[in-house]
mmCIF file of C-alpha atoms in Angstrom:
data_model
loop_
_atom_site.group_PDB
_atom_site.id
_atom_site.type_symbol
_atom_site.label_atom_id
_atom_site.label_comp_id
_atom_site.label_asym_id
_atom_site.label_seq_id
_atom_site.Cartn_x
_atom_site.Cartn_y
_atom_site.Cartn_z
ATOM 1 C CA MET A 4 -0.380 -0.192 -0.055
ATOM 2 C CA MET A 5 1.429 3.484 -0.351
ATOM 3 C CA PRO A 6 1.784 5.282 2.250
ATOM 4 C CA SER A 7 -1.252 7.501 4.169
ATOM 5 C CA LEU A 8 -1.580 11.632 3.650
ATOM 6 C CA GLN A 9 -0.407 11.867 7.192
ATOM 7 C CA HIS A 10 3.052 11.052 6.063
ATOM 8 C CA LEU A 11 2.848 13.379 3.338
ATOM 9 C CA LEU A 12 0.971 15.733 5.988
ATOM 10 C CA TYR A 13 4.157 15.384 8.383
ATOM 11 C CA LEU A 14 6.888 16.120 5.085
ATOM 12 C CA ALA A 15 4.843 19.511 4.931
ATOM 13 C CA ALA A 16 4.353 20.652 8.329
ATOM 14 C CA PHE A 17 8.565 20.282 8.776
ATOM 15 C CA LEU A 18 9.268 21.606 4.592
ATOM 16 C CA PHE A 19 7.295 24.884 6.399
ATOM 17 C CA CYS A 20 8.439 25.265 9.172
ATOM 18 C CA THR A 21 11.471 25.063 7.902
ATOM 19 C CA GLY A 22 11.212 27.401 5.713
ATOM 20 C CA LEU A 23 10.183 29.420 9.033
ATOM 21 C CA ALA A 24 13.192 28.852 10.513
ATOM 22 C CA VAL A 25 15.394 29.840 7.442
ATOM 23 C CA VAL A 26 13.743 33.267 6.590
ATOM 24 C CA MET A 27 14.382 33.892 10.314
ATOM 25 C CA VAL A 28 18.033 33.130 11.084
ATOM 26 C CA LYS A 29 19.544 33.644 8.110
ATOM 27 C CA ARG A 30 21.489 36.800 7.328
ATOM 28 C CA ASN A 31 20.785 37.915 3.837
ATOM 29 C CA THR A 32 17.915 38.250 1.558
ATOM 30 C CA ILE A 33 18.182 35.778 -0.852
ATOM 31 C CA MET A 34 18.578 33.141 1.923
ATOM 32 C CA MET A 35 15.148 34.213 2.852
ATOM 33 C CA LEU A 36 13.771 33.439 -0.701
ATOM 34 C CA LEU A 37 14.687 30.565 -0.165
ATOM 35 C CA GLY A 38 13.379 30.158 2.759
ATOM 36 C CA ILE A 39 9.877 31.589 1.708
ATOM 37 C CA GLU A 40 10.500 29.239 -1.809
ATOM 38 C CA LEU A 41 10.113 26.327 0.791
ATOM 39 C CA MET A 42 7.102 27.318 2.275
ATOM 40 C CA LEU A 43 5.330 27.527 -0.689
ATOM 41 C CA ASN A 44 6.010 24.548 -1.854
ATOM 42 C CA ALA A 45 5.058 23.047 1.839
ATOM 43 C CA SER A 46 2.033 24.377 0.388
ATOM 44 C CA ASN A 47 1.593 22.786 -2.532
ATOM 45 C CA LEU A 48 2.452 19.804 -1.196
ATOM 46 C CA ASN A 49 0.025 19.395 0.993
ATOM 47 C CA LEU A 50 -2.339 20.445 -1.410
ATOM 48 C CA VAL A 51 -1.871 18.361 -3.869
ATOM 49 C CA ALA A 52 -2.013 15.571 -1.092
ATOM 50 C CA PHE A 53 -5.927 16.931 0.067
ATOM 51 C CA ASN A 54 -6.292 16.549 -3.632
ATOM 52 C CA ARG A 55 -6.049 12.142 -3.430
ATOM 53 C CA LEU A 56 -9.308 12.506 -0.899
ATOM 54 C CA TYR A 57 -10.805 13.414 -3.914
ATOM 55 C CA PRO A 58 -9.083 12.200 -6.921
ATOM 56 C CA ALA A 59 -12.288 13.102 -9.368
ATOM 57 C CA SER A 60 -12.346 17.075 -9.371
ATOM 58 C CA LEU A 61 -8.051 17.725 -9.762
ATOM 59 C CA ASP A 62 -9.112 21.097 -7.973
ATOM 60 C CA GLY A 63 -6.276 21.106 -5.866
ATOM 61 C CA GLN A 64 -4.002 20.360 -8.606
ATOM 62 C CA MET A 65 -5.021 23.352 -9.921
ATOM 63 C CA PHE A 66 -5.013 25.673 -7.155
ATOM 64 C CA ALA A 67 -1.101 24.119 -7.245
ATOM 65 C CA LEU A 68 -0.328 25.344 -10.543
ATOM 66 C CA PHE A 69 -2.098 28.657 -10.115
ATOM 67 C CA VAL A 70 0.585 28.627 -6.313
ATOM 68 C CA ILE A 71 3.255 28.092 -8.919
ATOM 69 C CA ILE A 72 2.691 30.970 -11.351
ATOM 70 C CA VAL A 73 2.077 33.654 -8.466
ATOM 71 C CA ALA A 74 5.490 32.480 -7.060
ATOM 72 C CA VAL A 75 7.602 32.690 -9.577
ATOM 73 C CA CYS A 76 6.189 36.472 -9.826
ATOM 74 C CA GLU A 77 7.736 36.662 -6.149
ATOM 75 C CA ALA A 78 10.647 35.773 -7.067
ATOM 76 C CA ALA A 79 10.815 37.649 -9.764
ATOM 77 C CA VAL A 80 10.157 41.197 -8.601
ATOM 78 C CA GLY A 81 12.080 39.682 -5.149
ATOM 79 C CA LEU A 82 15.549 39.628 -7.380
ATOM 80 C CA ALA A 83 14.802 42.122 -8.907
ATOM 81 C CA ILE A 84 14.109 44.542 -5.589
ATOM 82 C CA VAL A 85 17.225 42.427 -4.477
ATOM 83 C CA LEU A 86 19.188 42.918 -7.228
ATOM 84 C CA ARG A 87 18.350 46.966 -6.723
ATOM 85 C CA VAL A 88 18.587 47.041 -3.284
ATOM 86 C CA TYR A 89 22.387 45.820 -3.254
ATOM 87 C CA GLN A 90 23.539 48.139 -6.106
ATOM 88 C CA HIS A 91 22.047 50.862 -3.823
ATOM 89 C CA TYR A 92 23.635 50.142 -0.124
ATOM 90 C CA GLN A 93 26.434 47.932 -1.946
ATOM 91 C CA THR A 94 24.386 45.091 1.213
ATOM 92 C CA SER A 95 22.542 42.276 1.261
ATOM 93 C CA VAL A 96 22.188 41.849 4.739
ATOM 94 C CA PRO A 97 18.458 43.264 5.513
ATOM 95 C CA ASP A 98 19.494 44.503 9.524
ATOM 96 C CA GLU A 99 21.599 46.786 7.241
ATOM 97 C CA ILE A 100 19.220 48.279 5.333
ATOM 98 C CA SER A 101 18.071 51.019 7.745
ATOM 99 C CA GLU A 102 17.498 53.965 6.026
ATOM 100 C CA LEU A 103 15.042 56.156 3.967
ATOM 101 C CA LYS A 104 16.645 58.294 2.349
ATOM 102 C CA GLY A 105 17.542 57.424 -1.087
ATOM 103 C CA MET B 9 7.457 -3.236 2.353
ATOM 104 C CA ASN B 10 7.131 -3.193 -1.656
ATOM 105 C CA THR B 11 9.321 -1.108 -3.836
ATOM 106 C CA LEU B 12 6.801 2.140 -4.542
ATOM 107 C CA THR B 13 6.690 2.574 -0.722
ATOM 108 C CA PHE B 14 10.399 2.077 -0.451
ATOM 109 C CA ILE B 15 10.724 5.210 -3.128
ATOM 110 C CA PHE B 16 8.320 7.472 -1.280
ATOM 111 C CA TYR B 17 10.176 7.072 1.820
ATOM 112 C CA PHE B 18 12.902 8.150 0.422
ATOM 113 C CA PHE B 19 11.684 10.774 -1.718
ATOM 114 C CA MET B 20 10.814 12.442 1.427
ATOM 115 C CA LEU B 21 13.584 11.759 3.868
ATOM 116 C CA THR B 22 15.662 13.440 0.887
ATOM 117 C CA ALA B 23 12.870 16.506 1.119
ATOM 118 C CA ALA B 24 13.767 16.658 4.060
ATOM 119 C CA ALA B 25 17.191 15.774 5.074
ATOM 120 C CA SER B 26 17.850 18.603 2.182
ATOM 121 C CA ALA B 27 14.955 21.902 3.838
ATOM 122 C CA THR B 28 17.290 20.464 7.074
ATOM 123 C CA GLY B 29 20.895 21.033 4.724
ATOM 124 C CA ILE B 30 19.037 24.904 3.206
ATOM 125 C CA LEU B 31 19.061 25.599 7.090
ATOM 126 C CA LEU B 32 22.205 24.912 8.784
ATOM 127 C CA SER B 33 24.389 25.789 5.490
ATOM 128 C CA ARG B 34 26.296 29.277 5.548
ATOM 129 C CA ASN B 35 27.347 28.680 2.060
ATOM 130 C CA VAL B 36 24.067 30.762 -0.189
ATOM 131 C CA PHE B 37 24.967 28.804 -3.547
ATOM 132 C CA LYS B 38 25.135 25.411 -1.279
ATOM 133 C CA ALA B 39 21.991 26.061 -0.201
ATOM 134 C CA ALA B 40 20.298 27.336 -3.805
ATOM 135 C CA LEU B 41 21.475 23.719 -4.761
ATOM 136 C CA MET B 42 20.398 21.887 -1.871
ATOM 137 C CA LEU B 43 17.019 23.179 -2.945
ATOM 138 C CA LEU B 44 17.410 22.080 -6.126
ATOM 139 C CA VAL B 45 17.309 18.578 -4.468
ATOM 140 C CA CYS B 46 14.200 19.421 -2.366
ATOM 141 C CA LEU B 47 12.403 20.809 -5.426
ATOM 142 C CA LEU B 48 12.989 17.589 -7.804
ATOM 143 C CA SER B 49 12.338 15.656 -4.908
ATOM 144 C CA ILE B 50 9.261 17.369 -4.007
ATOM 145 C CA ALA B 51 7.985 16.518 -7.568
ATOM 146 C CA ALA B 52 8.777 13.127 -6.876
ATOM 147 C CA LEU B 53 6.427 13.487 -4.393
ATOM 148 C CA TYR B 54 3.854 14.617 -7.598
ATOM 149 C CA VAL B 55 4.046 11.705 -9.994
ATOM 150 C CA LEU B 56 3.922 9.838 -6.705
ATOM 151 C CA SER B 57 0.713 10.992 -5.803
ATOM 152 C CA PHE B 58 -1.279 10.813 -9.162
ATOM 153 C CA ALA B 59 -0.668 14.892 -10.011
ATOM 154 C CA GLU B 60 2.181 14.234 -13.116
ATOM 155 C CA PHE B 61 1.264 17.030 -14.614
ATOM 156 C CA VAL B 62 2.176 19.928 -11.545
ATOM 157 C CA ALA B 63 5.429 17.443 -11.872
ATOM 158 C CA ILE B 64 5.996 18.337 -14.753
ATOM 159 C CA THR B 65 5.284 22.413 -14.200
ATOM 160 C CA GLN B 66 7.652 21.861 -10.928
ATOM 161 C CA ILE B 67 10.816 20.591 -12.992
ATOM 162 C CA LEU B 68 9.750 23.432 -15.579
ATOM 163 C CA VAL B 69 9.350 26.547 -13.556
ATOM 164 C CA TYR B 70 10.584 26.012 -10.244
ATOM 165 C CA ALA B 71 13.938 23.839 -10.984
ATOM 166 C CA GLY B 72 14.391 25.224 -14.541
ATOM 167 C CA GLY B 73 13.257 28.999 -14.056
ATOM 168 C CA VAL B 74 13.012 29.672 -10.149
ATOM 169 C CA LEU B 75 15.969 28.335 -9.697
ATOM 170 C CA VAL B 76 18.637 29.701 -12.391
ATOM 171 C CA VAL B 77 17.421 33.355 -11.205
ATOM 172 C CA ILE B 78 18.025 32.968 -7.751
ATOM 173 C CA ILE B 79 21.320 31.372 -8.666
ATOM 174 C CA PHE B 80 21.907 34.416 -11.369
ATOM 175 C CA GLY B 81 21.202 36.857 -7.903
ATOM 176 C CA ILE B 82 23.464 35.068 -6.102
ATOM 177 C CA MET B 83 26.518 35.301 -8.795
ATOM 178 C CA LEU B 84 25.324 38.818 -9.201
ATOM 179 C CA THR B 85 25.661 39.979 -5.362
ATOM 180 C CA SER B 86 28.790 38.249 -4.666
ATOM 181 C CA LYS B 87 30.810 39.396 -7.291
ATOM 182 C CA LEU B 88 30.534 43.631 -7.135
ATOM 183 C CA SER B 89 32.098 42.869 -4.081
ATOM 184 C CA GLY B 90 34.430 40.099 -4.187
ATOM 185 C CA LYS B 91 32.993 38.738 -0.523
ATOM 186 C CA PRO B 92 33.086 35.159 -0.051
ATOM 187 C CA LEU B 93 29.099 34.108 -0.143
ATOM 188 C CA GLN B 94 29.380 33.082 3.297
ATOM 189 C CA VAL B 95 26.003 34.077 5.578
ATOM 190 C CA GLY B 96 26.283 34.700 8.891
ATOM 191 C CA HIS B 97 22.746 33.607 11.609
ATOM 192 C CA THR B 98 20.830 35.888 13.834
ATOM 193 C CA ASN B 99 17.787 34.549 16.276
ATOM 194 C CA ILE B 100 18.560 31.099 16.769
ATOM 195 C CA PHE B 101 17.191 30.583 19.522
ATOM 196 C CA ALA B 102 13.920 32.234 18.301
ATOM 197 C CA ALA B 103 13.412 30.656 14.896
ATOM 198 C CA VAL B 104 14.522 27.516 16.515
ATOM 199 C CA LEU B 105 11.301 27.920 19.229
ATOM 200 C CA SER B 106 8.648 29.251 16.574
ATOM 201 C CA GLY B 107 9.470 26.229 14.402
ATOM 202 C CA ILE B 108 9.572 23.985 16.581
ATOM 203 C CA LEU B 109 5.960 25.012 18.249
ATOM 204 C CA LEU B 110 4.099 25.729 14.851
ATOM 205 C CA PHE B 111 5.138 22.342 13.580
ATOM 206 C CA ALA B 112 4.309 20.186 17.128
ATOM 207 C CA LEU B 113 1.105 22.288 16.348
ATOM 208 C CA LEU B 114 0.484 21.148 12.900
ATOM 209 C CA ALA B 115 1.690 17.464 14.158
ATOM 210 C CA ASN B 116 -1.434 17.775 16.225
ATOM 211 C CA PHE B 117 -3.716 18.726 14.360
ATOM 212 C CA ILE B 118 -1.959 15.950 11.732
ATOM 213 C CA THR B 119 -2.436 13.759 14.587
ATOM 214 C CA ASP B 120 -6.010 13.108 14.340
ATOM 215 C CA ASP B 121 -7.514 10.719 12.037
ATOM 216 C CA VAL B 122 -9.935 13.506 10.290
ATOM 217 C CA PHE B 123 -7.750 13.077 7.352
ATOM 218 C CA ALA B 124 -8.439 9.864 6.084
ATOM 219 C CA VAL B 125 -7.691 8.555 2.663
ATOM 220 C CA PRO B 126 -10.062 6.440 1.509
ATOM 221 C CA GLN B 127 -8.626 2.623 0.178
ATOM 222 C CA HIS B 128 -9.887 2.517 -3.331
ATOM 223 C CA ALA B 129 -8.151 2.657 -6.601
ATOM 224 C CA VAL B 130 -7.459 6.364 -7.523
ATOM 225 C CA GLU B 131 -8.826 7.252 -11.188
ATOM 226 C CA THR B 132 -6.527 9.628 -12.626
ATOM 227 C CA GLN B 133 -7.581 8.337 -16.424
ATOM 228 C CA GLY B 134 -7.615 11.376 -18.444
ATOM 229 C CA ALA B 135 -5.761 13.929 -15.497
ATOM 230 C CA LEU B 136 -3.836 15.969 -17.908
ATOM 231 C CA GLN B 137 -7.246 16.591 -20.742
ATOM 232 C CA THR B 138 -9.611 17.284 -17.240
ATOM 233 C CA ILE B 139 -6.993 19.854 -15.890
ATOM 234 C CA GLY B 140 -6.649 21.326 -19.669
ATOM 235 C CA THR B 141 -10.982 21.977 -19.483
ATOM 236 C CA ASN B 142 -10.486 23.047 -16.337
ATOM 237 C CA PHE B 143 -8.424 25.702 -17.312
ATOM 238 C CA MET B 144 -10.528 26.448 -19.647
ATOM 239 C CA THR B 145 -13.958 26.411 -18.474
ATOM 240 C CA ALA B 146 -14.358 26.759 -14.974
ATOM 241 C CA TYR B 147 -10.413 28.473 -14.172
ATOM 242 C CA SER B 148 -11.061 30.390 -17.221
ATOM 243 C CA LEU B 149 -10.336 33.972 -15.060
ATOM 244 C CA PRO B 150 -7.641 32.954 -12.786
ATOM 245 C CA PHE B 151 -5.953 31.760 -16.071
ATOM 246 C CA GLU B 152 -6.502 35.120 -17.623
ATOM 247 C CA ILE B 153 -5.342 36.900 -14.569
ATOM 248 C CA ALA B 154 -2.415 34.665 -13.617
ATOM 249 C CA GLY B 155 -0.941 35.646 -17.823
ATOM 250 C CA ILE B 156 -2.133 39.231 -16.501
ATOM 251 C CA LEU B 157 0.430 38.987 -13.258
ATOM 252 C CA LEU B 158 2.542 37.487 -15.402
ATOM 253 C CA LEU B 159 2.983 40.469 -18.112
ATOM 254 C CA ALA B 160 2.851 42.717 -15.020
ATOM 255 C CA ALA B 161 5.790 40.676 -12.515
ATOM 256 C CA LEU B 162 8.049 40.988 -16.034
ATOM 257 C CA ILE B 163 7.874 43.605 -17.351
ATOM 258 C CA GLY B 164 7.858 45.024 -13.583
ATOM 259 C CA ALA B 165 10.908 42.682 -12.461
ATOM 260 C CA ALA B 166 13.126 43.726 -16.094
ATOM 261 C CA ALA B 167 11.601 47.889 -15.775
ATOM 262 C CA ILE B 168 13.261 47.707 -11.623
ATOM 263 C CA THR B 169 17.084 46.356 -12.764
ATOM 264 C CA SER B 170 17.156 48.363 -15.966
ATOM 265 C CA PHE B 171 18.026 51.547 -14.189
ATOM 266 C CA MET B 172 20.878 49.187 -11.901
ATOM 267 C CA LYS B 173 23.527 51.638 -14.460
ATOM 268 C CA SER B 174 21.568 54.871 -14.599
ATOM 269 C CA LYS B 175 21.480 56.278 -10.218
ATOM 270 C CA LYS B 176 24.747 56.841 -8.843
ATOM 271 C CA VAL B 177 25.020 54.247 -5.948
#
């Protein structure tokens, strides 16, 4: 038999908590983006796993596809902002970016 | 334990281990490569969960697109200063505490047997066809909005980075 739904949900919860810890711990904006991607993937894993409960509808997989689309937009715009901020402040440590004056 | 179950647990362990590696690594580039391993094993889990189209999209978009963009970002932000790609850690206690607490909270809900999988054989005939039909019928409005969002993100990202040299640093 296949592993139960619970195991996938435990994995997704673990990935989400790891992503949260990565966002909180790392002192680098790109590492924080990696953590956000990890959290988005954990939520996608949950959606696909719950789709196994209702295999006829495929609504979970559709929603996972839309989440992937939005995650791509977030990554592109986020990295563009990171590059721009790096160009301006010469640092990618978010704690050191503390002045509002352009 | 048959082969399928073994493959399933293998990819679950790979995903969890590479996510832990991201958390522990101090090198940004190694963390990005470990994220690639994590994304690919999640794609394998999608295949094993009867979501082939999502798995292919995951490999194409994440492993092929987002990771390349992230590695470009790493190289562009490290080239200018010449510093090594080491990353400091802060708030370790708070992050570990909140991670463990959130995991305990989620595990508390998962442990309840409200999510029982029906044990009948899953019908996967024509899943790709159903997804394509869904995109054009029930999900046509979100599909169009996603197209507009992608266009806006593309133009926005290009516009943000195209002024790179125009302003004095």
